[in-house]
Amino acid sequence: MDPDEFRRAGHAVIDWIADYWATVGQRPVAPSDPPGTVAAALPATPPTTGGEPVEAVLADLDAIVVPGLTHWQHPSFFGYFPANTSGPSVLGDLISSGLGVQGMLWATSPASTELETVLMDWLAHLLDLPQRFRSTGSGGGVIQDSASSATLVATLAALHRASGGRWRDTGIDRRYRAYTSAHGHSSIEKAARIAGLGSDGIRAIDVDPDTQALRPAALRAAIEADLATGDVPAIVVATIGTTSTTAVDPIPEIGAICAEYGIWLHVDAAYAGAAAVCPELRWSHAGLEYADSYCFDPHKWLLTGFDCDAFWVADRAELIEALTVLPEFLRNAASDSGAVIDYRDWQVPLGRRFRALKLWFVLRWYGAEGLQAHIRSGVRLAERFAEQVRADDRFEVATPHPFSLVCFRLRADDDVNAALLASVNATGRVHLTHTRVAGRYTLRMAIGSPQTTETHIDDTWALLATTADDLLTA
C-alpha cells in the first residue's frame, strides 16, 4: 500500500467511522445472535492472494463484524462503565499508528517521552493532584494500558519497599499482605497473584453498609492482626469510585493509617478520577496527599479511546529501582547521564507505543471547559434518572450516586430484578448490567456517552417502568 493507495483507503475508512457514529444510535445496542455466529460467517483459512480493495473489507465489516458487536459508543449503552472515544482521540491514535515509533527509552524517540511527561503534568494540573506527583519534583506520571497494570506496578514497587529492597534479588521471602475494600477491583487480586502473594495474600476489608466504602477501623484491625503473626503489610489499595457502586473510600483516614505503619498506599480512581476535572467534584480526592501512587482511566470517562491509564507516583526513584533491568543492548549516553526519563522502567513490558498523542489531541480539542461540560452532563443525567426512580414507589435507589452511575432495583426479590434486566436488554434498545449490594441483586445504570441526552434517559426509564408493570402483574 503506497502513500496514494493509503490516502484513498484512509478517506474511505474515515468516512466509514463517521457514518458509524452518525447511525450507531439506530442500531440494537447489543447483538442477539447465538455464540459462533460471527465465526461461522468467516472463511476457515486466510486469503492466499492479496489485492482485495478496502471497499471489500469494509463490506464484510458491515455484513459480518458490526452486527456481532456490542456498541459501547451507543447513546443507550449504560453497562459496566463508559468506554468513551471521540474524534480527536481517534485522530491522535491514527497518527500514533502511522508514526509507528517505540517509546521505551528517551533515546528511541525523545519527543514521545517528553510529550508524555509534559502531558501527565498537564493532566495532574487539570485534576489538581498533589504537587508530589509532578515531574518537576520527585514524582511523575506515565501512561499505562489500564488500571490493572497500574495496580500491578504499584504492588511490585510496594513489595520492593516493604522488603527493604530484597524483593529484587530474593523474591517473596516471607508473607506479605495487600489490603483493599471488599468491593475493590478484581485486578487487585490478580496483581497479588502475579506478584506471588496468592489470593490468600489479599485482605478484603469490610465496608460501611450505607456508603459501601471501606471501614478504616476494620483496616487497622486487619493490619494489626497480620503484624501480630509476623506477616508484613505491603500495600493498601483504596478506591475512588468502586466498580459496583462508585463508593469513595475515606482516603484521609486510610492514608493516616498507611503513614503510621509505613505501608504503600495506591489509590485506584479508574472510573471516577475523571470527575476531578470539575472543582465541585474534587472532594472525592481528599487525602490524596497520603498516596504513594494514583491512577485513573481517561479511556473510561474522559473521551479518550482504550487503552489509556494515567498513573502517577510520588517517588519515581522507588518505582525505577524496583523495575529497572538494563541489558547491554539498551545502554546509551542519554540514559547513562541520568538526565532523561526512560519509561521502560515504569511498566512491565519493555516496548510502548505513543499513547500520549491521543490524549494530547483530546486535551487540546476540548480544553478544560469542554471536558468539564462532558463530566457535568453525565452527573446531571444520572441525577435525572435517580429522581425518576425515587418518584416510583415500586423502585428504590440502592446506594449514593455521587457521579454518573445509579444503582437501583425493584422492591422485589432477586429473580424479579434479574428478569427486569434481562427483559429490557433483550429489546436491544438499551444495555444495563447488574451487581449485588448487601447481597441483593441490583441494576446499574452507567451514563457516559457524549451522545446520551435527556431523551435517552427518559426513554430508558419508560422502558423500565412498563417492563416492571408486566413483571409485577404477571
C-alpha positions as a printed Julia matrix, in Angstrom:
474×3 Matrix{Float64}:
   0.0     0.0    0.0
   1.83    3.07  -1.23
   1.05    6.58   0.07
  -1.52    7.28  -2.66
  -3.33    4.0   -2.03
  -3.23    4.68   1.69
  -4.7     8.15   1.18
  -7.63    6.76  -0.84
  -8.26    3.87   1.56
  -7.86    6.18   4.55
 -10.57    8.5    3.29
 -12.88    5.5    2.91
 -12.16    4.32   6.46
 -12.65    7.78   8.0
 -15.95    8.09   6.11
 -16.95    4.66   7.41
 -16.23    5.65  11.03
 -18.1     8.94  10.67
 -21.11    7.11   9.19
 -20.98    4.58  12.02
 -21.03    7.31  14.66
 -23.9     9.06  12.87
 -26.01    5.88  12.85
 -24.92    4.0   15.97
 -27.94    5.19  17.93
 -30.23    3.48  15.4
 -28.67    0.04  15.95
 -29.51   -2.54  18.61
 -27.15   -1.85  21.49
 -26.04   -5.48  21.75
 -26.33   -8.48  19.39
 -28.88  -11.23  19.92
 -27.3   -13.91  17.73
 -26.03  -17.1   19.44
 -22.33  -17.8   20.08
 -20.41  -18.81  16.97
 -22.42  -16.68  14.53
 -19.55  -14.42  13.5
 -17.01  -17.26  13.38
 -19.31  -19.3   11.13
 -19.56  -16.4    8.67
 -15.78  -16.11   8.26
 -13.63  -18.25   5.94
 -11.81  -21.15   7.57
  -8.45  -20.15   6.06
  -6.73  -16.82   5.38
  -6.51  -15.3    1.88
  -3.84  -16.84  -0.33
  -3.53  -13.81  -2.6
  -3.74  -10.12  -1.9
  -5.25   -7.33  -3.88
  -8.69   -7.02  -2.32
  -9.81   -3.38  -2.27
 -10.55   -1.74   1.05
 -14.19   -1.49  -0.03
 -14.45   -5.3    0.07
 -13.06   -5.39   3.6
 -15.44   -2.65   4.72
 -18.36   -4.53   3.16
 -17.53   -7.6    5.26
 -17.1    -5.35   8.26
 -20.67   -4.15   7.75
 -22.13   -7.55   6.96
 -20.3    -9.8    9.45
 -18.49   -7.91  12.19
 -20.67   -4.92  13.12
 -23.86   -7.0   13.66
 -21.92   -9.03  16.23
 -20.72   -6.05  18.24
 -21.93   -4.55  21.48
 -21.92   -0.85  20.65
 -20.11    0.82  23.52
 -20.47    4.25  21.88
 -24.27    3.87  21.65
 -26.14    6.66  23.5
 -28.2     3.98  25.29
 -25.26    1.83  26.35
 -25.42    2.02  30.15
 -23.49   -1.1   31.15
 -20.26   -1.54  33.12
 -18.55    1.87  32.93
 -18.29    4.18  29.93
 -15.57    3.44  27.41
 -15.69    6.73  25.58
 -13.81    7.62  22.5
 -14.01   10.77  20.4
 -12.9    12.19  17.08
  -9.75   13.82  18.45
  -8.78   10.6   20.23
  -9.18    8.52  17.06
  -7.14   11.0   15.04
  -4.36   11.03  17.62
  -4.33    7.23  17.68
  -4.2     7.14  13.89
  -1.14    9.37  13.87
   0.47    7.21  16.57
  -0.11    4.14  14.43
   1.18    5.93  11.36
   4.36    7.07  13.07
   4.95    3.6   14.5
   7.62    4.76  16.94
   8.85    2.89  20.02
   8.93    4.96  23.19
  10.63    2.52  25.52
  13.66    4.8   26.02
  14.13    8.53  25.68
  16.78    7.68  23.09
  14.4     5.59  20.96
  12.06    8.58  20.41
  12.82   11.67  22.52
   9.62   13.54  21.61
   7.48   10.57  22.61
   8.9    10.62  26.13
   8.99   14.37  26.6
   5.45   14.92  25.31
   4.16   12.25  27.68
   5.97   13.75  30.66
   4.59   17.24  30.0
   1.14   15.85  29.2
   0.99   13.98  32.5
   1.9    17.2   34.31
  -0.89   18.94  32.38
  -3.31   16.27  33.47
  -2.16   16.49  37.1
  -2.8    20.23  36.93
  -6.22   19.67  35.37
  -7.22   17.33  38.21
  -5.44   19.45  40.86
  -3.39   16.47  42.03
  -0.83   17.0   44.81
   2.45   18.6   43.75
   4.35   15.48  44.78
   3.05   13.73  41.62
   4.57   16.27  39.22
   7.71   15.52  37.22
   9.18   18.83  38.37
   9.67   17.24  41.8
  10.44   13.7   42.91
   7.36   12.13  41.32
   5.87   11.94  37.88
   3.33   10.27  35.65
   3.25    7.65  32.93
   0.56    6.2   30.68
  -0.16    2.52  31.36
  -2.51    0.41  29.27
  -5.06    0.04  32.07
  -5.65    0.48  35.79
  -4.94   -3.24  36.13
  -1.36   -2.67  35.02
  -1.09    0.37  37.27
  -2.16   -1.72  40.27
   0.36   -4.43  39.38
   3.2    -1.92  39.05
   2.22   -0.29  42.35
   2.15   -3.71  44.04
   5.65   -4.54  42.79
   7.02   -1.21  43.98
   5.3    -1.71  47.33
   6.89   -5.14  47.74
  10.27   -3.65  46.94
   9.79   -1.07  49.68
   8.32   -3.49  52.23
  11.22   -5.9   51.74
  13.86   -3.22  52.12
  14.99   -3.92  48.57
  15.38   -7.69  49.0
  12.45   -8.4   46.68
  14.52   -7.62  43.58
  17.02  -10.36  44.39
  15.31  -12.94  46.58
  11.67  -12.54  45.61
   8.91  -13.36  48.1
  10.83  -14.47  51.17
   8.03  -14.04  53.73
   4.29  -13.48  53.87
   3.41  -10.06  52.52
  -0.14   -8.73  52.69
  -2.27   -6.48  50.48
  -5.46   -4.81  51.69
  -8.46   -3.44  49.84
 -12.18   -2.93  50.16
 -14.46   -5.91  49.75
 -15.59   -4.01  46.63
 -12.06   -3.42  45.33
 -11.49   -4.26  41.68
 -10.65   -7.82  40.63
  -7.34   -6.53  39.22
  -6.09   -6.11  42.8
  -6.38   -9.85  43.41
  -4.83  -10.57  40.03
  -1.89   -8.27  40.81
  -1.37  -10.08  44.12
  -1.33  -13.44  42.34
   1.11  -12.28  39.67
   3.36  -10.76  42.34
   3.48  -14.07  44.18
   1.26  -13.21  47.15
  -1.51  -15.56  46.09
  -5.2   -14.94  46.62
  -4.65  -15.62  50.31
  -2.36  -12.6   50.45
  -5.31  -10.27  49.91
  -7.26   -8.98  52.9
 -10.77   -7.91  51.83
 -11.81   -5.21  54.3
 -15.43   -4.77  55.36
 -17.4    -1.83  54.05
 -19.85    0.56  55.64
 -23.36   -0.79  54.9
 -24.68    2.66  54.0
 -21.86    4.1   51.9
 -20.28    0.81  50.71
 -16.89    2.39  51.46
 -14.0     0.71  53.26
 -14.11    0.93  57.06
 -10.81    2.34  58.41
 -11.26    0.61  61.78
 -11.53   -2.75  60.04
  -8.39   -1.96  58.02
  -6.42   -1.13  61.15
  -7.62   -4.33  62.85
  -6.53   -6.45  59.86
  -3.09   -4.81  59.74
  -2.51   -5.3   63.46
  -3.65   -8.93  63.27
  -1.16   -9.6   60.48
   1.67   -7.86  62.29
   0.95   -9.98  65.35
   1.55  -13.15  63.33
   4.72  -11.86  61.7
   3.22  -11.01  58.32
   4.36   -7.86  56.51
   1.71   -5.35  55.37
   2.91   -4.17  51.95
   0.16   -2.24  50.18
  -3.31   -0.81  50.69
  -5.39   -0.17  47.57
  -8.1     2.4   48.22
 -10.74    3.16  45.63
 -12.34    6.38  44.46
 -15.45    5.12  42.68
 -15.74    1.35  43.18
 -16.91   -0.7   40.23
 -20.11   -1.95  41.84
 -21.47    1.29  43.25
 -18.89    4.12  42.81
 -18.31    4.22  46.57
 -15.48    6.52  47.67
 -13.19    5.06  50.3
 -12.22    7.52  53.09
  -8.71    8.33  51.82
  -7.74   10.74  54.66
  -8.31    8.09  57.35
  -6.82    5.28  55.25
  -3.82    7.44  54.38
  -3.13    8.25  58.0
  -3.12    4.54  58.85
  -0.75    3.77  55.98
   1.58    6.57  57.09
   1.55    5.26  60.65
   2.58    1.76  59.6
   4.76    2.68  56.63
   2.53    0.93  54.09
   2.38    1.86  50.4
  -0.97    3.5   49.55
  -2.2     3.11  45.99
  -5.4     4.95  45.05
  -7.42    3.44  42.21
  -9.72    6.05  40.68
 -10.05    4.26  37.34
 -13.56    5.49  36.6
 -14.21    8.41  38.94
 -10.84   10.14  38.7
 -12.04   11.97  35.6
 -14.63   13.74  37.74
 -11.84   15.79  39.34
 -11.61   17.97  36.24
 -14.65   19.65  37.85
 -13.72   21.61  41.0
 -17.06   20.77  42.66
 -16.25   17.03  42.46
 -12.7    17.19  43.85
 -14.0    16.41  47.33
 -13.64   12.78  46.26
  -9.84   13.22  46.14
  -9.46   14.48  49.7
  -6.48   12.83  51.37
  -4.63   12.12  48.15
  -1.53   13.77  49.61
  -1.01   10.49  51.51
  -0.88    8.38  48.33
   2.31    6.83  47.05
   0.64    6.18  43.7
  -2.61    7.08  41.99
  -4.29    6.23  38.7
  -7.37    6.9   36.63
  -8.52    5.87  33.15
  -9.07    8.63  30.58
 -10.39    5.78  28.43
 -13.44    5.49  30.65
 -15.0     8.91  31.15
 -12.62   11.38  29.53
 -13.29   10.89  25.81
 -10.04    9.04  25.13
 -10.12    5.65  23.42
  -8.93    2.5   25.1
  -6.2     1.88  26.16
  -5.05    4.82  28.28
  -4.49    4.77  32.05
  -2.83    7.74  33.73
  -0.58    6.58  36.59
   1.45    8.75  38.95
   3.97    8.04  41.71
   5.16   10.34  44.45
   8.73    8.97  44.29
   9.77    7.82  40.83
  13.13    6.62  42.15
  11.44    3.87  44.17
   9.49    2.68  41.14
  12.52    2.71  38.85
  14.68    0.9   41.4
  12.06   -1.84  41.71
  11.54   -2.42  37.99
  14.67   -1.45  36.1
  16.55   -4.1   34.13
  19.27   -2.82  31.8
  20.75   -5.19  29.22
  23.8    -4.04  27.29
  21.9    -3.55  24.03
  19.77   -0.8   25.63
  22.66    1.21  27.07
  23.06    4.7   25.65
  24.63    8.0   26.57
  21.38    9.78  27.4
  20.25    7.09  29.86
  23.7     6.9   31.44
  23.64   10.66  32.02
  20.61   10.37  34.33
  19.12   13.46  32.68
  16.24   11.71  30.9
  13.25    9.55  31.73
  13.14    6.02  30.32
   9.55    4.86  30.63
  10.52    1.22  30.15
  11.42    1.35  33.88
   7.89    2.45  34.83
   5.97   -0.54  33.45
   6.02   -4.32  32.99
   6.65   -4.58  29.22
   9.74   -3.16  27.54
   8.1    -1.7   24.45
   5.5     1.05  24.5
   3.55    2.83  21.8
   2.91    6.54  21.55
  -0.32    6.58  23.62
   0.18   10.19  24.67
  -0.79   11.51  21.23
  -4.49   10.66  21.52
  -4.71   12.19  24.99
  -2.83   15.27  23.75
  -5.34   15.64  20.92
  -8.26   15.29  23.34
  -6.95   17.88  25.81
  -6.2    20.36  23.06
  -9.5    19.88  21.24
 -11.82   20.06  24.25
  -9.8    22.1   26.73
 -10.65   22.09  30.42
 -14.07   23.67  29.83
 -15.11   21.09  27.26
 -14.09   18.17  29.47
 -15.87   19.71  32.45
 -19.03   20.08  30.38
 -18.87   16.4   29.45
 -18.48   15.25  33.06
 -21.2    17.58  34.33
 -23.6    16.32  31.68
 -23.15   12.74  32.9
 -23.67   13.71  36.54
 -26.76   15.75  35.66
 -28.31   12.95  33.6
 -27.65   10.44  36.4
 -29.47   12.68  38.85
 -32.37   12.99  36.41
 -32.63    9.21  36.21
 -32.33    8.81  40.01
 -35.19   11.29  40.51
 -37.38    9.2   38.21
 -36.53    6.06  40.18
 -37.26    7.72  43.52
 -40.6     9.02  42.25
 -41.86    5.47  41.63
 -42.7     3.67  44.88
 -42.08    0.3   43.25
 -38.37    1.13  42.86
 -35.55    2.25  45.13
 -32.13    3.81  44.64
 -29.82    1.32  46.31
 -26.72    3.42  47.06
 -25.47    7.01  46.95
 -24.66    8.13  43.38
 -22.02   10.87  43.51
 -21.0    10.57  39.84
 -22.84    9.19  36.8
 -23.73    5.68  37.97
 -27.11    4.93  39.58
 -27.66    1.6   41.34
 -31.35    0.78  41.69
 -33.81   -2.09  41.94
 -37.43   -3.01  42.17
 -38.73   -3.55  45.68
 -38.98   -7.23  44.85
 -36.88  -10.39  45.06
 -33.71  -11.12  43.11
 -35.47  -13.19  40.46
 -37.81  -10.35  39.53
 -34.93   -7.86  39.3
 -32.91  -10.28  37.17
 -35.93  -10.72  34.9
 -36.28   -6.93  34.62
 -32.68   -6.58  33.47
 -32.94   -9.46  31.01
 -36.18   -8.14  29.55
 -35.04   -4.57  28.93
 -31.7    -5.71  27.48
 -33.48   -8.19  25.18
 -35.24   -5.31  23.44
 -31.93   -4.12  22.0
 -32.92   -0.57  22.87
 -30.69   -0.28  25.96
 -27.97   -2.2   27.74
 -27.54   -2.23  31.53
 -25.6    -4.52  33.87
 -26.0    -5.58  37.48
 -24.15   -6.03  40.76
 -25.03   -7.08  44.27
 -25.41   -4.58  47.1
 -25.65   -6.1   50.58
 -26.22   -9.43  48.84
 -29.2    -8.2   46.81
 -29.42   -8.22  43.02
 -29.14   -4.6   41.89
 -29.25   -2.96  38.47
 -26.59   -0.46  37.35
 -27.26    2.5   35.05
 -23.85    3.87  34.0
 -24.07    7.06  31.93
 -21.14    8.45  29.99
 -21.55    8.56  26.21
 -21.21   12.08  24.82
 -24.21   11.28  22.59
 -26.54   10.49  25.52
 -29.28   13.08  26.04
 -32.25   13.55  28.34
 -34.38   11.78  25.73
 -32.3     8.61  26.05
 -32.6     8.75  29.84
 -36.35    9.29  29.74
 -36.87    6.54  27.16
 -34.86    4.12  29.27
 -36.89    4.93  32.36
 -40.15    4.49  30.41
 -38.95    1.08  29.19
 -38.02    0.02  32.73
 -41.32    1.21  34.17
 -43.51   -0.52  31.56
 -41.46   -3.72  31.81
 -41.92   -3.61  35.59
 -45.67   -3.29  35.01
 -45.63   -6.52  33.03
 -43.48   -8.41  35.52
 -45.38   -7.34  38.63
 -48.82   -8.08  37.16
 -47.89  -11.4   35.55
